[in-house]
Coordinates of C-alpha atoms in Angstrom, one line a residue:
M1 CA -8.7 -9.7 38.8
V2 CA -12.3 -9.6 37.7
G3 CA -14.5 -12.7 38.3
I4 CA -16.7 -12.3 35.2
D5 CA -15.8 -11.6 31.6
K6 CA -16.6 -8.0 30.6
G7 CA -18.9 -9.2 27.9
M8 CA -21.0 -11.2 30.4
D9 CA -23.2 -9.4 32.9
R10 CA -24.0 -10.9 36.3
R11 CA -27.5 -11.9 35.3
S12 CA -26.3 -13.8 32.2
F13 CA -23.5 -15.4 34.3
L14 CA -25.9 -16.9 36.8
A15 CA -28.2 -18.2 34.1
T16 CA -25.2 -20.0 32.5
A17 CA -24.0 -21.3 35.8
G18 CA -27.4 -22.7 36.7
A19 CA -27.8 -24.4 33.4
A20 CA -24.5 -26.2 33.3
L21 CA -22.4 -26.3 36.4
T22 CA -19.6 -28.3 34.8
S23 CA -19.8 -26.8 31.3
T24 CA -16.9 -25.1 29.6
A25 CA -19.0 -21.9 29.5
L26 CA -19.1 -21.8 33.3
H27 CA -15.4 -22.2 33.6
A28 CA -14.8 -19.5 31.0
A29 CA -17.1 -17.1 32.9
V30 CA -15.2 -17.5 36.2
R31 CA -11.6 -16.5 36.1
K32 CA -9.0 -17.9 38.4
T33 CA -8.9 -16.2 41.8
R34 CA -5.8 -14.5 43.0
A35 CA -3.1 -16.7 44.2
V36 CA -2.9 -17.0 48.0
T37 CA -0.2 -14.6 49.2
G38 CA 1.1 -13.4 52.5
P39 CA 1.4 -15.6 55.6
A40 CA 1.3 -19.3 55.0
K41 CA -1.6 -19.7 57.4
A42 CA -4.6 -17.4 57.3
D43 CA -6.0 -15.7 60.4
H44 CA -9.4 -17.3 59.7
T45 CA -10.7 -19.9 57.4
L46 CA -14.2 -20.5 56.0
R47 CA -15.5 -23.4 54.0
I48 CA -18.6 -23.0 51.8
A49 CA -20.3 -26.4 51.5
P50 CA -23.6 -28.2 51.5
T51 CA -24.9 -28.5 55.1
R52 CA -27.9 -30.3 56.6
L53 CA -29.5 -28.6 59.6
E54 CA -32.2 -29.9 61.9
I55 CA -33.9 -26.7 62.9
A56 CA -36.6 -28.5 64.9
P57 CA -37.2 -32.2 65.8
G58 CA -37.9 -33.8 62.4
V59 CA -37.5 -30.6 60.4
V60 CA -34.3 -30.9 58.3
I61 CA -33.1 -28.2 55.9
D62 CA -30.5 -28.9 53.2
T63 CA -28.6 -25.7 52.5
I64 CA -25.2 -24.1 51.9
A65 CA -23.4 -22.7 54.9
Y66 CA -20.0 -21.6 56.3
N67 CA -18.1 -24.3 58.2
G68 CA -21.3 -26.5 58.5
Q69 CA -23.1 -24.0 60.8
V70 CA -25.7 -21.3 60.8
P71 CA -24.8 -18.6 61.5
G72 CA -21.2 -19.0 60.3
P73 CA -18.3 -18.7 62.8
L74 CA -18.3 -15.5 64.7
L75 CA -15.3 -13.4 63.4
R76 CA -13.8 -11.0 65.9
L77 CA -11.4 -8.6 64.3
R78 CA -9.4 -5.6 65.5
E79 CA -9.8 -2.2 64.0
G80 CA -6.8 -1.2 62.0
V81 CA -5.1 -4.7 62.3
P82 CA -4.7 -6.3 58.9
V83 CA -6.4 -9.7 58.5
T84 CA -6.3 -12.6 56.1
I85 CA -9.3 -14.9 55.6
D86 CA -9.1 -18.0 53.4
V87 CA -12.4 -19.1 51.8
T88 CA -12.7 -22.5 50.2
N89 CA -15.6 -23.1 47.9
N90 CA -16.8 -26.7 48.2
S91 CA -20.3 -25.8 47.1
P92 CA -21.6 -26.8 43.6
V93 CA -21.5 -23.3 42.2
P94 CA -19.1 -20.3 42.1
E95 CA -19.4 -18.2 45.2
I96 CA -18.3 -14.9 46.7
V97 CA -18.2 -13.4 50.3
H98 CA -19.2 -9.8 51.0
W99 CA -17.8 -8.2 54.1
H100 CA -20.8 -6.0 54.9
G101 CA -20.3 -2.7 56.5
L102 CA -16.5 -2.5 56.1
A103 CA -14.7 0.4 54.5
I104 CA -12.3 -1.7 52.5
D105 CA -11.1 -1.9 48.9
S106 CA -13.3 -2.9 46.0
L107 CA -11.3 -6.0 45.1
N108 CA -11.8 -7.5 48.6
D109 CA -15.3 -6.1 49.3
G110 CA -17.0 -9.1 47.7
A111 CA -19.2 -7.8 44.8
V112 CA -18.5 -8.8 41.2
E113 CA -20.0 -5.5 40.1
E114 CA -17.0 -3.8 41.8
G115 CA -14.4 -6.2 40.4
S116 CA -14.2 -8.7 43.2
P117 CA -13.6 -12.2 41.9
M118 CA -16.0 -15.1 42.1
I119 CA -14.5 -18.2 43.8
P120 CA -14.6 -21.2 41.4
V121 CA -15.9 -24.5 42.6
G122 CA -13.1 -26.3 44.6
A123 CA -10.9 -23.2 44.8
T124 CA -9.6 -21.3 47.8
H125 CA -9.5 -17.5 47.7
R126 CA -7.7 -15.3 50.2
Y127 CA -9.3 -12.0 51.3
Q128 CA -6.9 -9.5 52.7
F129 CA -8.0 -6.2 54.3
T130 CA -7.7 -3.9 57.3
P131 CA -11.0 -3.9 59.3
N132 CA -12.7 -0.5 59.8
P133 CA -14.8 0.8 61.3
T134 CA -15.6 -0.8 64.7
G135 CA -19.0 -2.3 65.4
T136 CA -21.4 -5.1 64.4
R137 CA -20.7 -6.0 60.8
W138 CA -21.5 -9.2 59.1
Y139 CA -20.5 -11.4 56.1
H140 CA -22.6 -13.2 53.6
T141 CA -22.8 -14.4 50.0
H142 CA -23.3 -11.8 47.3
A143 CA -24.1 -14.3 44.5
M144 CA -27.1 -13.9 42.3
A145 CA -30.0 -16.4 42.7
M146 CA -32.5 -15.2 40.1
D147 CA -35.3 -17.9 40.1
N148 CA -33.1 -20.5 41.9
L149 CA -34.3 -20.4 45.4
A150 CA -31.5 -22.7 46.6
A151 CA -28.8 -20.1 45.8
G152 CA -27.6 -16.7 47.1
A153 CA -29.1 -15.3 50.3
Y154 CA -31.8 -18.0 50.3
T155 CA -29.0 -20.3 51.6
G156 CA -27.5 -20.3 55.1
Q157 CA -24.4 -18.3 54.1
A158 CA -24.2 -15.5 56.7
G159 CA -22.3 -14.8 59.9
F160 CA -21.5 -12.1 62.4
L161 CA -18.3 -10.1 62.1
I162 CA -17.5 -7.9 65.1
V163 CA -14.8 -5.2 64.7
E164 CA -13.4 -4.2 68.1
G165 CA -11.4 -1.2 68.9
K166 CA -10.7 1.5 71.5
K167 CA -14.0 3.2 70.6
Q168 CA -16.3 0.2 70.7
A169 CA -19.7 1.1 69.5
G170 CA -21.9 2.4 72.2
H171 CA -21.9 -0.3 74.8
E172 CA -22.3 2.1 77.6
G173 CA -20.2 0.5 80.3
H174 CA -20.6 -3.1 81.5
Y175 CA -22.9 -5.8 80.3
D176 CA -23.2 -9.3 81.9
Q177 CA -23.9 -11.4 78.8
E178 CA -23.6 -11.0 75.1
I179 CA -26.1 -12.7 72.7
N180 CA -25.9 -12.6 68.9
L181 CA -29.1 -13.5 67.1
A182 CA -29.6 -13.8 63.4
V183 CA -33.0 -14.1 61.7
R184 CA -33.3 -16.6 58.8
H185 CA -36.2 -17.8 56.7
W186 CA -36.2 -21.3 55.1
E187 CA -37.7 -23.4 52.3
P188 CA -38.7 -20.5 50.0
S189 CA -41.2 -20.9 47.2
F190 CA -42.8 -18.7 44.6
V191 CA -46.1 -17.1 45.7
P192 CA -48.3 -14.9 43.4
M193 CA -48.5 -11.4 44.8
V194 CA -52.3 -11.6 44.9
D195 CA -51.9 -14.4 47.5
M196 CA -49.5 -12.4 49.5
L197 CA -51.9 -9.5 49.7
R198 CA -54.5 -11.7 51.4
E199 CA -52.3 -12.2 54.4
Q200 CA -50.8 -9.8 56.9
S201 CA -47.1 -9.4 56.3
A202 CA -44.1 -7.5 57.6
N203 CA -43.6 -6.5 54.0
V204 CA -46.1 -4.6 51.8
P205 CA -46.0 -6.3 48.4
Q206 CA -46.8 -5.1 44.9
T207 CA -50.0 -6.3 43.3
N208 CA -48.5 -8.0 40.2
G209 CA -45.8 -10.5 39.6
S210 CA -44.6 -13.1 42.1
D211 CA -43.0 -12.9 45.5
V212 CA -41.1 -15.4 47.7
G213 CA -42.9 -17.1 50.6
Y214 CA -41.3 -19.3 53.3
K215 CA -42.3 -22.4 55.2
Y216 CA -40.0 -22.0 58.3
A217 CA -38.1 -19.3 60.2
T218 CA -35.4 -19.4 62.8
M219 CA -33.3 -17.3 65.2
N220 CA -29.8 -18.6 64.6
A221 CA -30.2 -22.4 63.8
H222 CA -33.4 -23.3 65.5
M223 CA -37.2 -22.6 65.3
L224 CA -39.0 -21.2 68.3
G225 CA -39.2 -23.9 71.1
A226 CA -36.4 -26.0 69.6
G227 CA -32.8 -25.9 70.7
E228 CA -31.6 -24.3 74.0
P229 CA -33.3 -21.2 75.4
L230 CA -31.5 -18.0 76.2
R231 CA -30.7 -18.4 79.9
V232 CA -30.6 -15.2 81.9
K233 CA -30.6 -14.0 85.5
K234 CA -32.6 -11.3 87.2
G235 CA -30.7 -8.0 87.2
Q236 CA -28.4 -8.8 84.3
R237 CA -27.7 -6.4 81.6
V238 CA -27.6 -8.3 78.3
L239 CA -26.1 -7.0 75.1
M240 CA -28.2 -8.3 72.2
R241 CA -26.8 -8.0 68.7
L242 CA -29.7 -8.7 66.3
L243 CA -29.2 -9.2 62.6
N244 CA -31.8 -9.7 59.9
A245 CA -30.0 -12.2 57.6
S246 CA -33.1 -13.1 55.6
A247 CA -33.1 -13.0 51.8
T248 CA -36.3 -11.0 51.5
E249 CA -38.3 -10.6 54.7
N250 CA -38.3 -7.6 57.0
V251 CA -39.2 -8.4 60.6
V252 CA -40.6 -6.7 63.7
L253 CA -39.5 -8.2 67.0
A254 CA -40.5 -7.8 70.7
L255 CA -39.7 -9.4 74.1
P256 CA -42.8 -9.0 76.3
G257 CA -42.1 -7.5 79.7
H258 CA -38.8 -5.9 78.5
T259 CA -37.5 -3.1 76.5
F260 CA -34.6 -2.8 74.1
K261 CA -32.3 0.2 74.7
I262 CA -31.0 0.7 71.2
I263 CA -27.4 1.9 71.4
A264 CA -26.1 1.2 67.9
M265 CA -27.6 0.6 64.4
D266 CA -25.7 -1.2 61.7
G267 CA -22.7 -1.2 64.1
N268 CA -22.7 2.6 64.5
V269 CA -23.4 4.4 67.8
V270 CA -26.7 6.2 67.7
P271 CA -26.7 9.9 68.8
N272 CA -29.8 9.4 71.0
P273 CA -30.1 5.9 72.6
K274 CA -33.7 5.1 73.2
S275 CA -35.6 2.3 74.9
V276 CA -38.4 0.7 72.7
E277 CA -40.7 -2.2 73.2
V278 CA -40.7 -3.1 69.5
L279 CA -37.9 -3.0 67.0
S280 CA -37.9 -3.3 63.3
L281 CA -35.2 -4.9 61.3
A282 CA -35.2 -4.7 57.5
V283 CA -33.2 -7.1 55.5
A284 CA -29.4 -6.7 56.3
E285 CA -30.0 -4.3 59.2
R286 CA -28.4 -4.8 62.6
V287 CA -29.3 -3.4 66.0
D288 CA -27.2 -3.5 69.2
A289 CA -29.5 -3.2 72.3
I290 CA -29.1 -3.4 76.0
V291 CA -31.9 -5.4 77.6
E292 CA -32.3 -5.1 81.4
M293 CA -33.4 -8.5 82.7
N294 CA -35.9 -7.3 85.3
S295 CA -39.1 -9.3 84.6
P296 CA -38.5 -12.9 85.8
G297 CA -40.4 -15.7 83.9
V298 CA -40.2 -17.7 80.7
W299 CA -40.8 -15.5 77.7
V300 CA -40.8 -15.5 73.9
L301 CA -38.5 -13.1 72.1
G302 CA -39.9 -13.2 68.6
S303 CA -41.9 -11.8 65.7
T304 CA -44.9 -9.6 66.5
L305 CA -46.8 -11.6 63.8
E306 CA -48.4 -14.7 65.0
K307 CA -48.0 -16.5 61.7
S308 CA -44.3 -15.8 61.8
R309 CA -43.9 -17.2 65.3
Q310 CA -45.8 -20.3 64.2
M311 CA -43.2 -20.6 61.4
G312 CA -40.5 -20.5 64.1
L313 CA -39.4 -16.9 64.2
G314 CA -38.5 -16.6 67.9
I315 CA -36.5 -17.9 70.8
V316 CA -37.3 -18.7 74.4
V317 CA -35.8 -16.5 77.1
E318 CA -35.7 -18.3 80.5
Y319 CA -34.8 -16.8 83.8
A320 CA -32.9 -18.8 86.3
G321 CA -35.2 -20.7 88.6
Q322 CA -38.2 -20.2 86.3
K323 CA -40.2 -22.9 84.6
G324 CA -43.3 -23.3 82.5
A325 CA -44.6 -22.6 79.0
P326 CA -43.1 -19.5 77.4
V327 CA -45.3 -16.5 77.4
W328 CA -46.1 -14.2 74.6
K329 CA -48.0 -10.9 74.9
D330 CA -48.8 -8.7 71.9
P331 CA -47.2 -5.3 72.3
A332 CA -49.1 -2.1 71.6
P333 CA -49.0 -1.2 67.9
V334 CA -46.3 1.3 67.0
E335 CA -44.7 2.7 63.9
W336 CA -41.0 2.4 63.6
D337 CA -39.3 5.8 63.6
Y338 CA -35.5 6.1 62.8
S339 CA -35.6 9.8 63.7
I340 CA -36.0 9.3 67.5
F341 CA -32.4 7.8 67.6
A342 CA -30.9 10.8 65.7
N343 CA -30.3 14.5 66.3
P344 CA -33.2 16.7 65.5
T345 CA -31.0 19.2 63.8
K346 CA -30.4 19.8 60.1
A347 CA -27.4 18.0 58.5
A348 CA -24.6 19.8 56.6
D349 CA -25.5 20.7 53.1
P350 CA -24.1 18.4 50.4
D351 CA -21.9 19.4 47.5
E352 CA -24.2 17.5 45.1
T353 CA -27.5 15.7 45.2
F354 CA -28.7 12.6 43.3
V355 CA -32.4 12.1 43.1
L356 CA -33.1 8.4 42.6
T357 CA -36.7 7.1 42.0
F358 CA -37.4 3.4 42.4
R359 CA -40.2 1.6 40.4
D360 CA -41.4 -1.8 39.4
N361 CA -41.2 -2.1 35.6
G362 CA -43.3 -5.2 35.1
H363 CA -42.4 -8.7 33.8
K364 CA -39.3 -9.2 31.6
M365 CA -36.8 -11.8 30.7
D366 CA -39.5 -14.6 30.7
S367 CA -39.5 -14.4 34.5
K368 CA -42.2 -14.8 37.1
F369 CA -40.7 -11.7 38.7
D370 CA -40.8 -8.0 38.0
V371 CA -37.8 -5.9 37.0
W372 CA -36.9 -3.0 39.1
T373 CA -35.6 0.4 37.9
I374 CA -33.7 3.4 39.3
N375 CA -34.7 6.5 37.3
N376 CA -36.3 4.2 34.7
R377 CA -33.1 2.2 34.2
S378 CA -32.3 -1.3 35.3
W379 CA -29.0 -3.1 36.0
P380 CA -26.8 -3.7 34.0
D381 CA -28.1 -1.0 31.6
I382 CA -27.7 1.9 34.0
D383 CA -25.1 4.6 34.1
P384 CA -23.0 5.0 37.2
L385 CA -23.2 7.9 39.6
V386 CA -19.9 9.8 39.4
V387 CA -18.3 11.3 42.5
Q388 CA -15.1 13.2 43.4
K389 CA -13.0 12.2 46.3
G390 CA -13.6 14.3 49.5
K391 CA -17.0 15.7 48.5
R392 CA -20.2 15.1 50.3
Y393 CA -23.1 13.7 48.3
R394 CA -26.8 13.3 49.1
M395 CA -28.9 10.5 47.6
V396 CA -32.6 11.1 47.8
F397 CA -34.3 7.7 47.6
R398 CA -37.9 8.1 46.2
N399 CA -39.9 4.9 46.5
G400 CA -42.5 4.9 43.8
S401 CA -43.5 1.4 44.6
G402 CA -45.7 -0.5 47.1
D403 CA -42.7 -2.5 48.4
Q404 CA -40.3 -1.7 51.2
H405 CA -36.7 -1.3 50.0
P406 CA -33.7 -1.8 52.4
M407 CA -31.1 0.3 50.5
H408 CA -27.5 -0.7 51.1
L409 CA -24.3 1.3 50.2
H410 CA -21.1 -0.7 50.0
R411 CA -17.7 0.4 51.4
H412 CA -19.1 3.6 52.9
T413 CA -21.3 4.6 55.9
F414 CA -24.0 7.2 55.2
E415 CA -25.8 9.7 57.4
V416 CA -29.6 9.7 57.4
T417 CA -30.5 13.3 56.8
Q418 CA -34.2 13.3 56.0
I419 CA -37.2 11.0 56.3
G420 CA -40.3 12.3 54.6
K421 CA -40.4 16.0 55.8
T422 CA -38.4 15.3 59.0
Q423 CA -34.8 16.5 58.9
L424 CA -32.3 14.8 61.1
S425 CA -28.5 14.3 61.5
G426 CA -26.0 12.1 63.2
L427 CA -27.6 8.7 62.5
M428 CA -25.0 6.7 60.7
K429 CA -26.0 3.5 58.8
D430 CA -25.2 1.3 55.8
V431 CA -28.8 0.1 55.3
I432 CA -32.0 2.2 55.4
N433 CA -35.5 0.8 54.9
V434 CA -37.5 3.0 52.5
M435 CA -41.2 2.5 53.0
P436 CA -43.8 2.5 50.2
L437 CA -44.2 5.9 48.5
Q438 CA -41.7 7.4 51.0
S439 CA -38.7 9.6 50.3
V440 CA -35.5 9.3 52.4
A441 CA -32.3 11.2 52.0
V442 CA -28.9 9.9 53.0
D443 CA -25.5 11.6 52.8
F444 CA -22.0 10.1 52.3
V445 CA -18.5 11.4 52.0
A446 CA -16.6 10.1 49.0
N447 CA -13.6 9.0 51.1
N448 CA -13.0 5.5 49.9
P449 CA -12.0 5.5 46.2
G450 CA -13.0 2.6 44.0
D451 CA -16.1 1.2 42.4
T452 CA -18.9 1.1 44.9
L453 CA -22.3 -0.7 44.7
M454 CA -25.6 0.6 45.8
H455 CA -28.6 -1.7 45.8
C456 CA -31.8 -2.9 47.4
H457 CA -30.8 -5.7 49.8
Q458 CA -33.8 -7.9 49.1
Q459 CA -32.3 -10.7 47.0
L460 CA -35.3 -10.7 44.7
H461 CA -35.0 -7.0 43.9
M462 CA -31.2 -7.0 43.6
D463 CA -31.3 -10.0 41.1
Y464 CA -33.8 -8.2 38.9
G465 CA -32.2 -4.9 38.2
F466 CA -32.2 -2.9 41.5
M467 CA -28.5 -2.0 41.5
Q468 CA -26.3 0.9 40.5
L469 CA -22.6 1.6 40.7
I470 CA -20.9 4.7 42.1
K471 CA -17.6 5.5 40.4
Y472 CA -14.9 8.0 41.5
A473 CA -13.8 10.5 38.9
G474 CA -10.2 10.5 37.7

């Protein structure tokens, strides 16, 4: 069943919901979710509800979260083993959960554009699917926020989802400790673009309209220096799973005195594991990295931007037997390059190519924010891309703007085949960050029939038109 009446687009739905949470218009817009079927008891349960977090002494955040925690509960699933997850919505607005990176059906994927139902206030919805593929996936809200910065991805609704199987993603033998770290930004506010340009940022903003700025940042539930440090021992191999669960902010991270051996991206084994001192995570990207603990001391794992660390974006790493103030050392400047983790060979030719140009189309809808377009069309007034099952398709992302765009494809994994003039193959992802004025090509095989959403994962861009559906012919 579809969660929104066909006559009401997602943007209009959120405007109605925000204006009158208890109105008859809201309840007309949200249809009843499917009845809970299958086993009487679900394999996992999640409760979406208001939550109060103390991210540092005296710093309290009121947000919406899963089971009262940020990140939400770690879900470990088995590849190919069907699972049921009951989600109860005790938040004040209709909600939905997207199972990011899984090749599942459109109804359970968790996007209203594909036909997934919204979960009404007070209702429980059962998601049923067979997890695939293995690797570091995650789950998060896929609700619109528009100009409500207390909704959607601006809240704490995100959690790790690990799919385990016989071919677990690239963990290269043993590791002594596993650490999952999710980046979050808190207390968002509207900031004119001209003000953003005056400050160094991990993002490169446009010069008109408004952007979103933040007051605090955390790794998991605490700001840098608050909460418990990561405790390690000399000689350990630590598997770090790093997730950028921010609504709009790309981040660059380092751990002085150490390197990250990147073995998987977005949960998928990289063809060419490499050790780097600095790693970049666009919104929604994940990295699996092995860190050799061979530099005893007390260190800061955090943002390479001083202002971001002052906001809280970091965590202390403490070796056994070591004490003292945590140390930060600026790494040497370096440009992030996806291609070093890929094969340097040309990918297979596609059956068809879609060239997609992204631009900012200025202010509309009486909003502080700009509307985004794909080939001069903006959601929902944009025709779908039509594909045929079994064929290989290339999407050429041409960024005609001054913003970075982390492009996400639902329900499929794509192969990165060209960045600028550099051809590559073998690098499989579900999010790719397209830099300002850059062109990036990705290929996917149409092997999972059903409506499929493609969009920029920055909440602000997605809300204001930066989405397009892919439909299977026939």
